[in-house]
Short mmCIF file of C-alpha atoms and ligand atoms in Angstrom, two decimals:
data_model
loop_
_atom_site.label_atom_id
_atom_site.label_comp_id
_atom_site.label_asym_id
_atom_site.label_seq_id
_atom_site.Cartn_x
_atom_site.Cartn_y
_atom_site.Cartn_z
CA MET Y 1 51.17 46.62 210.94
CA GLY Y 2 47.34 46.44 210.83
CA PHE Y 3 46.79 45.16 207.36
CA GLY Y 4 43.23 43.72 206.96
CA LEU Y 5 44.70 41.36 204.34
CA GLY Y 6 46.29 37.98 204.43
CA LEU Y 7 42.98 36.34 205.45
CA GLY Y 8 41.53 33.91 203.32
CA PHE Y 9 43.38 34.69 199.92
CA HIS Y 10 44.03 31.17 199.48
CA GLN Y 11 40.70 29.82 200.30
CA LYS Y 12 38.09 28.94 197.89
CA ILE Y 13 37.15 31.75 195.55
CA ILE Y 14 33.70 32.49 194.58
CA PHE Y 15 33.52 34.07 191.00
CA ALA Y 16 31.05 36.82 190.75
CA PHE Y 17 30.49 39.62 187.97
CA LEU Y 18 31.19 43.10 189.14
CA VAL Y 19 31.16 46.42 187.84
CA VAL Y 20 33.71 48.56 189.07
CA PHE Y 21 33.28 52.15 189.24
CA LEU Y 22 36.27 54.17 188.53
CA GLY Y 23 36.37 56.91 190.98
CA SER Y 24 37.00 59.95 189.37
CA SER Y 25 35.02 58.79 185.99
CA LYS Y 26 31.46 59.43 185.53
CA SER Y 27 31.31 56.52 183.21
CA THR Y 28 31.14 53.12 184.33
CA LEU Y 29 33.69 50.75 183.15
CA PRO Y 30 33.03 47.05 183.12
CA ILE Y 31 36.25 45.14 184.40
CA GLY Y 32 34.92 41.73 183.37
CA ILE Y 33 35.00 38.56 185.29
CA THR Y 34 36.38 39.08 188.65
CA SER Y 35 36.24 37.41 192.01
CA ARG Y 36 36.34 37.79 195.73
CA ARG Y 37 40.02 38.46 195.30
CA SER Y 38 38.97 41.91 193.51
CA ASN Y 39 39.40 43.11 197.17
CA TYR Y 40 42.91 43.26 196.24
CA TYR Y 41 41.96 46.30 194.47
CA LYS Y 42 41.22 49.73 196.27
CA SER Y 43 41.29 51.33 192.90
CA ILE Y 44 41.95 50.65 189.38
CA LYS Y 45 43.06 53.51 187.30
CA ILE Y 46 43.96 53.24 183.44
CA VAL Y 47 46.77 55.07 181.73
CA ASP Y 48 46.12 55.63 178.12
CA PRO Y 49 48.17 58.20 176.20
CA SER Y 50 45.41 58.60 173.62
CA GLY Y 51 43.15 60.15 176.59
CA HIS Y 52 40.87 57.50 176.63
CA GLY Y 53 41.76 56.35 180.16
CA ASN Y 54 41.85 58.21 183.60
CA PHE Y 55 45.36 59.75 182.85
CA ARG Y 56 47.69 60.05 179.95
CA THR Y 57 50.88 59.74 181.87
CA ILE Y 58 51.91 56.89 184.50
CA GLN Y 59 53.39 59.62 186.98
CA GLU Y 60 49.85 61.34 187.20
CA ALA Y 61 48.25 58.02 188.04
CA ILE Y 62 51.10 57.44 190.88
CA ASP Y 63 50.44 61.20 192.13
CA SER Y 64 46.53 60.42 192.06
CA VAL Y 65 46.98 57.57 194.82
CA PRO Y 66 46.26 58.79 198.28
CA PRO Y 67 49.51 58.48 200.81
CA TYR Y 68 49.71 55.73 203.37
CA SER Y 69 47.58 53.08 201.81
CA GLN Y 70 47.00 50.12 204.08
CA GLY Y 71 46.24 48.06 201.23
CA PRO Y 72 44.63 46.40 199.13
CA TRP Y 73 46.26 47.32 195.96
CA ASN Y 74 45.91 50.61 194.02
CA CYS Y 75 46.39 49.07 190.32
CA ILE Y 76 47.40 51.50 187.74
CA TYR Y 77 47.01 49.66 184.14
CA ILE Y 78 49.36 51.07 181.56
CA LYS Y 79 48.02 50.40 178.03
CA PRO Y 80 50.49 49.41 175.23
CA GLY Y 81 52.95 52.10 174.20
CA ILE Y 82 56.23 53.72 174.83
CA TYR Y 83 55.91 55.98 177.92
CA ARG Y 84 58.76 58.74 177.67
CA GLU Y 85 58.83 59.75 181.35
CA GLN Y 86 60.95 59.26 184.44
CA ILE Y 87 58.76 58.08 187.22
CA LYS Y 88 59.00 57.54 190.96
CA ILE Y 89 56.68 55.92 193.81
CA PRO Y 90 57.45 58.09 196.90
CA TYR Y 91 58.10 56.27 200.02
CA ASN Y 92 54.68 57.19 201.53
CA LYS Y 93 52.42 55.30 198.80
CA PRO Y 94 52.78 51.56 199.43
CA PHE Y 95 50.44 49.22 197.65
CA ILE Y 96 50.87 50.57 194.27
CA TYR Y 97 50.60 47.93 191.56
CA LEU Y 98 51.89 48.92 187.86
CA LYS Y 99 50.15 46.52 185.37
CA GLY Y 100 51.54 47.03 181.89
CA ALA Y 101 50.03 45.10 178.79
CA GLY Y 102 53.11 42.90 178.41
CA LYS Y 103 56.88 42.94 178.74
CA LYS Y 104 57.08 43.67 174.90
CA LYS Y 105 54.11 46.06 174.64
CA THR Y 106 54.40 48.55 177.58
CA PHE Y 107 57.85 50.40 177.91
CA VAL Y 108 58.91 53.14 180.20
CA VAL Y 109 62.01 55.00 178.45
CA TRP Y 110 64.14 57.83 179.83
CA ASP Y 111 67.87 58.32 179.28
CA ALA Y 112 69.28 59.97 182.22
CA HIS Y 113 72.95 59.16 183.19
CA ASP Y 114 76.10 60.20 185.21
CA SER Y 115 74.70 59.51 188.68
CA ILE Y 116 73.10 56.34 189.88
CA SER Y 117 70.88 58.37 192.26
CA THR Y 118 69.37 60.40 189.85
CA SER Y 119 69.42 58.52 186.56
CA ALA Y 120 66.71 55.74 187.42
CA THR Y 121 63.97 55.62 184.71
CA PHE Y 122 61.53 54.09 187.42
CA THR Y 123 62.32 54.64 191.19
CA SER Y 124 60.43 52.93 193.89
CA ASP Y 125 61.15 54.13 197.56
CA ALA Y 126 57.93 52.48 199.02
CA GLN Y 127 57.24 49.23 200.60
CA TYR Y 128 54.58 46.96 198.85
CA THR Y 129 55.44 47.99 195.35
CA PHE Y 130 54.41 45.48 192.56
CA ALA Y 131 54.87 45.64 188.88
CA LYS Y 132 54.09 43.21 186.21
CA SER Y 133 54.07 42.94 182.36
CA ILE Y 134 56.02 46.11 181.88
CA THR Y 135 59.67 47.13 180.76
CA PHE Y 136 61.85 49.75 182.25
CA VAL Y 137 64.33 51.02 179.85
CA ASN Y 138 67.22 53.30 180.30
CA SER Y 139 68.37 54.33 176.55
CA TYR Y 140 71.41 55.78 177.19
CA ASN Y 141 74.00 53.61 175.14
CA ASN Y 142 71.34 51.13 174.84
CA PRO Y 143 70.40 49.51 172.44
CA ALA Y 144 74.21 49.00 172.54
CA GLY Y 145 76.08 49.61 169.35
CA ASP Y 146 73.51 51.80 167.66
CA GLY Y 147 76.15 53.79 166.08
CA LYS Y 148 75.92 56.52 168.74
CA LYS Y 149 77.99 55.31 171.50
CA ARG Y 150 78.68 57.55 174.18
CA PRO Y 151 81.27 57.30 177.04
CA MET Y 152 80.28 54.40 179.43
CA LYS Y 153 78.20 55.95 182.31
CA ALA Y 154 75.96 54.80 184.99
CA ALA Y 155 72.40 54.73 183.54
CA VAL Y 156 69.97 53.10 185.86
CA ALA Y 157 66.49 51.95 184.31
CA ALA Y 158 65.23 50.91 187.84
CA LEU Y 159 66.12 51.84 191.57
CA ILE Y 160 64.22 49.48 194.00
CA ASN Y 161 64.44 50.87 197.33
CA GLY Y 162 61.35 49.77 199.22
CA ASP Y 163 61.10 46.51 201.35
CA LYS Y 164 58.46 43.78 200.43
CA SER Y 165 58.38 44.58 196.61
CA ALA Y 166 57.97 42.12 193.81
CA PHE Y 167 58.26 42.05 189.73
CA ASP Y 168 56.72 39.67 187.51
CA ARG Y 169 57.36 39.33 183.64
CA CYS Y 170 59.06 42.72 183.86
CA GLY Y 171 61.96 43.95 181.79
CA PHE Y 172 64.73 46.10 182.82
CA LEU Y 173 67.14 47.14 180.01
CA GLY Y 174 70.15 49.18 179.81
CA LEU Y 175 74.06 48.86 179.49
CA GLN Y 176 75.77 49.88 182.79
CA ASP Y 177 74.02 49.84 186.32
CA THR Y 178 70.67 48.67 184.75
CA LEU Y 179 69.04 47.55 187.91
CA TRP Y 180 69.56 48.91 191.27
CA ASP Y 181 68.23 46.36 193.72
CA ALA Y 182 69.31 48.64 196.56
CA ASN Y 183 67.47 47.82 199.77
CA GLY Y 184 64.74 45.46 201.16
CA ARG Y 185 63.33 42.00 200.33
CA HIS Y 186 62.52 41.53 196.56
CA TYR Y 187 61.01 39.03 194.53
CA PHE Y 188 61.83 38.86 190.58
CA THR Y 189 60.29 36.26 188.75
CA ARG Y 190 60.05 35.66 184.95
CA CYS Y 191 61.94 38.96 184.43
CA THR Y 192 64.52 39.82 181.79
CA ILE Y 193 67.61 42.05 183.03
CA GLN Y 194 69.84 43.24 180.41
CA GLY Y 195 73.33 45.18 180.66
CA ALA Y 196 77.08 44.75 180.45
CA VAL Y 197 78.53 46.39 183.58
CA ASP Y 198 77.42 45.73 187.18
CA PHE Y 199 73.95 45.58 185.87
CA ILE Y 200 72.24 43.86 188.87
CA PHE Y 201 73.88 45.74 191.95
CA GLY Y 202 73.01 46.80 195.51
CA ALA Y 203 72.11 45.58 198.96
CA GLY Y 204 68.87 43.97 198.05
CA GLN Y 205 67.73 40.65 199.83
CA SER Y 206 66.55 39.22 196.69
CA ILE Y 207 65.40 36.01 194.96
CA TYR Y 208 65.49 36.05 190.96
CA GLN Y 209 63.63 32.99 189.86
CA ASP Y 210 63.13 31.89 186.35
CA CYS Y 211 64.72 35.01 185.04
CA THR Y 212 66.72 35.75 181.89
CA ILE Y 213 69.89 37.40 182.33
CA SER Y 214 70.99 39.10 179.08
CA VAL Y 215 74.54 39.97 178.62
CA THR Y 216 75.27 42.66 176.05
CA GLY Y 217 79.18 42.36 176.59
CA ARG Y 218 79.99 42.83 172.87
CA ALA Y 219 79.47 46.64 173.78
CA LEU Y 220 82.63 46.64 175.55
CA ASN Y 221 84.70 45.99 172.92
CA GLY Y 222 86.61 43.07 174.03
CA GLY Y 223 86.46 44.23 177.73
CA ILE Y 224 84.93 41.78 180.25
CA GLY Y 225 81.80 42.88 182.02
CA PHE Y 226 80.04 42.05 185.24
CA ILE Y 227 76.82 40.70 185.74
CA THR Y 228 76.41 41.58 189.58
CA ALA Y 229 77.83 43.85 191.90
CA GLN Y 230 76.39 43.15 195.30
CA ALA Y 231 76.57 45.38 198.26
CA ARG Y 232 76.32 43.63 201.60
CA SER Y 233 78.74 45.32 203.86
CA GLY Y 234 78.95 43.33 207.04
CA GLN Y 235 78.92 39.82 207.73
CA TRP Y 236 75.83 39.84 209.83
CA GLU Y 237 73.63 41.49 207.09
CA SER Y 238 71.11 39.48 205.79
CA ASN Y 239 71.22 40.77 202.19
CA GLY Y 240 72.10 38.96 199.08
CA PHE Y 241 71.16 38.00 195.54
CA VAL Y 242 69.74 34.50 194.80
CA PHE Y 243 69.49 33.48 191.25
CA LYS Y 244 67.41 30.34 191.17
CA GLU Y 245 66.83 28.42 187.67
CA CYS Y 246 67.79 31.52 185.66
CA ARG Y 247 69.35 31.56 182.25
CA ILE Y 248 72.54 33.86 181.35
CA VAL Y 249 72.42 34.44 177.71
CA GLY Y 250 74.05 37.01 175.24
CA ASN Y 251 77.16 37.97 173.66
CA GLY Y 252 80.69 39.09 174.64
CA GLN Y 253 82.31 38.24 177.88
CA THR Y 254 81.39 38.60 181.58
CA TYR Y 255 82.16 37.61 184.87
CA LEU Y 256 79.22 36.59 187.29
CA GLY Y 257 80.01 39.35 189.61
CA ARG Y 258 82.59 41.73 191.51
CA PRO Y 259 81.80 42.92 195.08
CA TRP Y 260 80.59 46.55 195.70
CA ARG Y 261 80.87 45.94 199.34
CA ASP Y 262 83.22 43.89 201.69
CA TYR Y 263 80.73 40.99 202.30
CA ALA Y 264 79.15 40.85 199.15
CA ARG Y 265 76.83 37.85 198.61
CA VAL Y 266 75.76 36.12 195.40
CA LEU Y 267 74.43 32.62 194.63
CA PHE Y 268 73.78 31.09 191.34
CA TYR Y 269 71.56 28.06 191.78
CA ASN Y 270 70.32 25.65 189.31
CA THR Y 271 71.25 28.08 186.65
CA THR Y 272 71.75 27.70 182.91
CA MET Y 273 75.14 29.59 181.76
CA SER Y 274 76.05 29.94 178.35
CA ARG Y 275 79.63 30.43 177.14
CA VAL Y 276 79.54 34.40 177.81
CA VAL Y 277 80.49 33.54 181.38
CA VAL Y 278 84.58 33.61 181.51
CA PRO Y 279 86.01 30.60 183.07
CA GLN Y 280 87.34 32.28 186.22
CA GLY Y 281 83.84 33.31 186.94
CA TRP Y 282 84.18 35.87 189.46
CA ASP Y 283 86.36 39.15 189.95
CA SER Y 284 87.62 40.18 193.69
CA TRP Y 285 88.06 44.01 192.46
CA LEU Y 286 88.77 46.02 195.50
CA LEU Y 287 88.82 43.02 197.83
CA PHE Y 288 91.66 41.39 196.41
CA GLY Y 289 93.54 39.85 199.26
CA ARG Y 290 90.45 39.87 201.32
CA GLU Y 291 88.37 37.38 199.28
CA ASN Y 292 87.32 35.40 202.37
CA ARG Y 293 84.93 38.07 203.10
CA LEU Y 294 82.99 37.27 200.01
CA THR Y 295 80.10 34.81 199.43
CA PHE Y 296 80.16 33.93 195.75
CA ALA Y 297 78.69 30.76 195.15
CA GLU Y 298 77.27 28.36 192.35
CA TYR Y 299 75.41 25.11 192.66
CA GLY Y 300 73.88 22.75 190.39
CA CYS Y 301 74.36 25.07 187.50
CA HIS Y 302 74.44 23.85 183.76
CA GLY Y 303 75.64 25.10 180.40
CA GLU Y 304 78.95 25.83 178.66
CA GLY Y 305 79.50 28.60 181.03
CA ALA Y 306 79.06 26.78 184.35
CA ASN Y 307 82.19 24.47 184.32
CA THR Y 308 83.70 25.56 187.67
CA THR Y 309 86.94 23.73 186.87
CA ARG Y 310 88.96 26.90 186.25
CA ARG Y 311 87.07 29.08 188.82
CA VAL Y 312 88.67 31.44 191.07
CA PRO Y 313 89.72 29.39 194.09
CA TRP Y 314 88.06 31.29 196.56
CA LEU Y 315 84.74 30.58 195.11
CA LYS Y 316 82.67 29.50 198.29
CA THR Y 317 81.22 25.99 198.72
CA LEU Y 318 78.00 26.48 200.92
CA SER Y 319 76.79 24.16 203.27
CA LYS Y 320 73.60 22.23 202.42
CA ARG Y 321 71.89 24.41 205.42
CA THR Y 322 72.97 27.73 203.92
CA LEU Y 323 72.00 26.62 200.41
CA THR Y 324 68.46 25.87 201.95
CA HIS Y 325 68.29 29.03 203.63
CA LEU Y 326 69.16 31.06 200.65
CA THR Y 327 67.06 29.23 198.10
CA ASN Y 328 63.91 28.76 200.24
CA ILE Y 329 61.39 31.30 199.67
CA SER Y 330 61.40 32.32 203.27
CA PHE Y 331 64.84 33.92 202.62
CA ILE Y 332 62.83 36.84 201.48
CA ASP Y 333 59.24 35.97 202.50
CA ASP Y 334 59.66 35.93 206.32
CA PRO Y 335 57.05 36.81 207.70
CA GLY Y 336 54.69 36.09 204.70
CA TRP Y 337 54.21 39.29 202.80
CA MET Y 338 54.19 37.45 199.53
CA SER Y 339 50.57 36.16 200.14
CA MET Y 340 49.36 39.75 199.60
CA LEU Y 341 50.80 39.70 195.85
CA PRO Y 342 48.15 39.42 193.11
CA LEU Y 343 50.46 37.06 191.54
CA LYS Y 344 47.61 35.26 189.78
CA PRO Y 345 45.82 36.82 186.84
CA LEU Y 346 43.51 39.13 188.93
CA HIS Y 347 41.89 41.16 186.24
CA CYS Y 348 43.45 44.53 186.94
CA ARG Y 349 42.69 45.58 183.43
CA LEU Y 350 40.15 46.38 180.98
CA ASN Y 351 38.96 43.47 178.88
C1 LIG V 1 66.30 23.04 188.37
O1 LIG V 1 65.50 23.73 187.24
C2 LIG V 1 64.30 23.16 186.60
C3 LIG V 1 63.85 24.12 185.87
O2 LIG V 1 64.52 25.04 185.14
C4 LIG V 1 63.74 22.38 187.31
O3 LIG V 1 62.65 21.58 186.74
C5 LIG V 1 64.41 21.28 188.52
O4 LIG V 1 63.53 20.87 189.35
C6 LIG V 1 65.35 22.32 189.24
N1 LIG V 1 66.30 21.30 190.01
C7 LIG V 1 66.34 21.60 191.51
C8 LIG V 1 67.48 20.61 192.19
O5 LIG V 1 66.02 22.70 191.86
C1 LIG V 2 85.59 21.54 182.45
O1 LIG V 2 86.81 22.44 182.08
C2 LIG V 2 87.93 21.45 182.21
C3 LIG V 2 89.17 22.35 181.85
O2 LIG V 2 88.81 23.23 180.98
C4 LIG V 2 87.84 20.44 181.05
O3 LIG V 2 88.93 19.67 181.28
C5 LIG V 2 86.66 19.67 181.45
O4 LIG V 2 86.45 18.54 180.50
C6 LIG V 2 85.26 20.46 181.54
N1 LIG V 2 84.21 19.65 181.85
C7 LIG V 2 82.95 19.64 181.03
C8 LIG V 2 81.93 18.80 181.88
O5 LIG V 2 82.97 20.14 180.24
C1 LIG V 3 61.09 26.58 203.58
O1 LIG V 3 60.83 27.33 204.89
C2 LIG V 3 59.77 26.99 205.36
C3 LIG V 3 59.62 27.94 206.79
O2 LIG V 3 60.72 28.20 207.38
C4 LIG V 3 59.57 25.52 206.01
O3 LIG V 3 58.40 25.31 206.54
C5 LIG V 3 59.98 24.75 204.68
O4 LIG V 3 59.89 23.37 205.15
C6 LIG V 3 61.14 25.00 203.74
N1 LIG V 3 61.03 24.50 202.50
C7 LIG V 3 62.42 23.72 202.21
C8 LIG V 3 62.14 23.06 201.15
O5 LIG V 3 63.16 23.53 203.11
#
């Protein structure tokens, strides 16, 4: 792959004061304390709707990043605000880091619907995409029960289609098909994912750690929703969703999941489940009678919704070896791409 990275990221850091010159701007903007780790950043661009940054829209900032970057990261710092745009990182733009001001401060909102392939507020087709402290919203029927309820339709907030991508403290808010975790190895940590129907779906190979799953099932008027619709389609495929140390909260009623494809694989591990989870837990949907193909499992979960006494009889019991395989970070981090992520605070922002 020829990345000049991965070396020394965990070595001792020597702090130094640096002044970063923003490429396109004549003025110099002090970035504050930074470190040798600032070599994570090839560029830092500021998005500010009031015109005091490099760009007013997020998409303009993405468009300004040269294609085929080999790293380090091109950071786009997005000031607090509600950005009404549909944004896309194309497949040829790896190493874009979208940094918001906070999960409850920087919002990207769009309200397309009908088709899962065109409705996403945020689409990433590139590998090495990283986003932190930003919330992606599809506002179609969301917030639910705002008095203007329209027919239930797929309305995607984010479509994550590239490999080796991560999301820290991000929000994904919608009602149906909120987060299309479509393809590749992904890490979601400290994120909030909200919806009622199939709202985490696709064939991603993902670990969700310390995330809040917020069920808005009341919008279904007594119907039972589905958190996941995983799409593993063959028994040798490596993908699957692993929820580790997460929390399921909300209102209404929900299944933990139903299969989108024949060999769907989902594990809830050491997760707290409120009573929104129905006792039977899972639905076999189109796989009725072929449930043996599915890998739907729970291990070490707690809370009122986690009682497995009345679960479907085909709930899988995983071997210790499989549990370790799925919950170890190596499930997604082979061969170590995550060491390139600027997961620690690394000053991609103006002070
Ligand atoms: C379960 O999760 C809690 C945090 O929510 C953590 O402290 C604990 O170590 C975890 N237990 C196992 C067995 O992973
Ligand atoms: C689990 O559910 C069963 C059947 O509903 C009930 O008898 C049992 O007490 C429950 N266990 C716990 C720990 O709540
Ligand atoms: C996780 O996987 C790595 C790499 O395969 C291994 O070195 C480590 O011991 C594993 N951790 C656990 C807790 O099994």
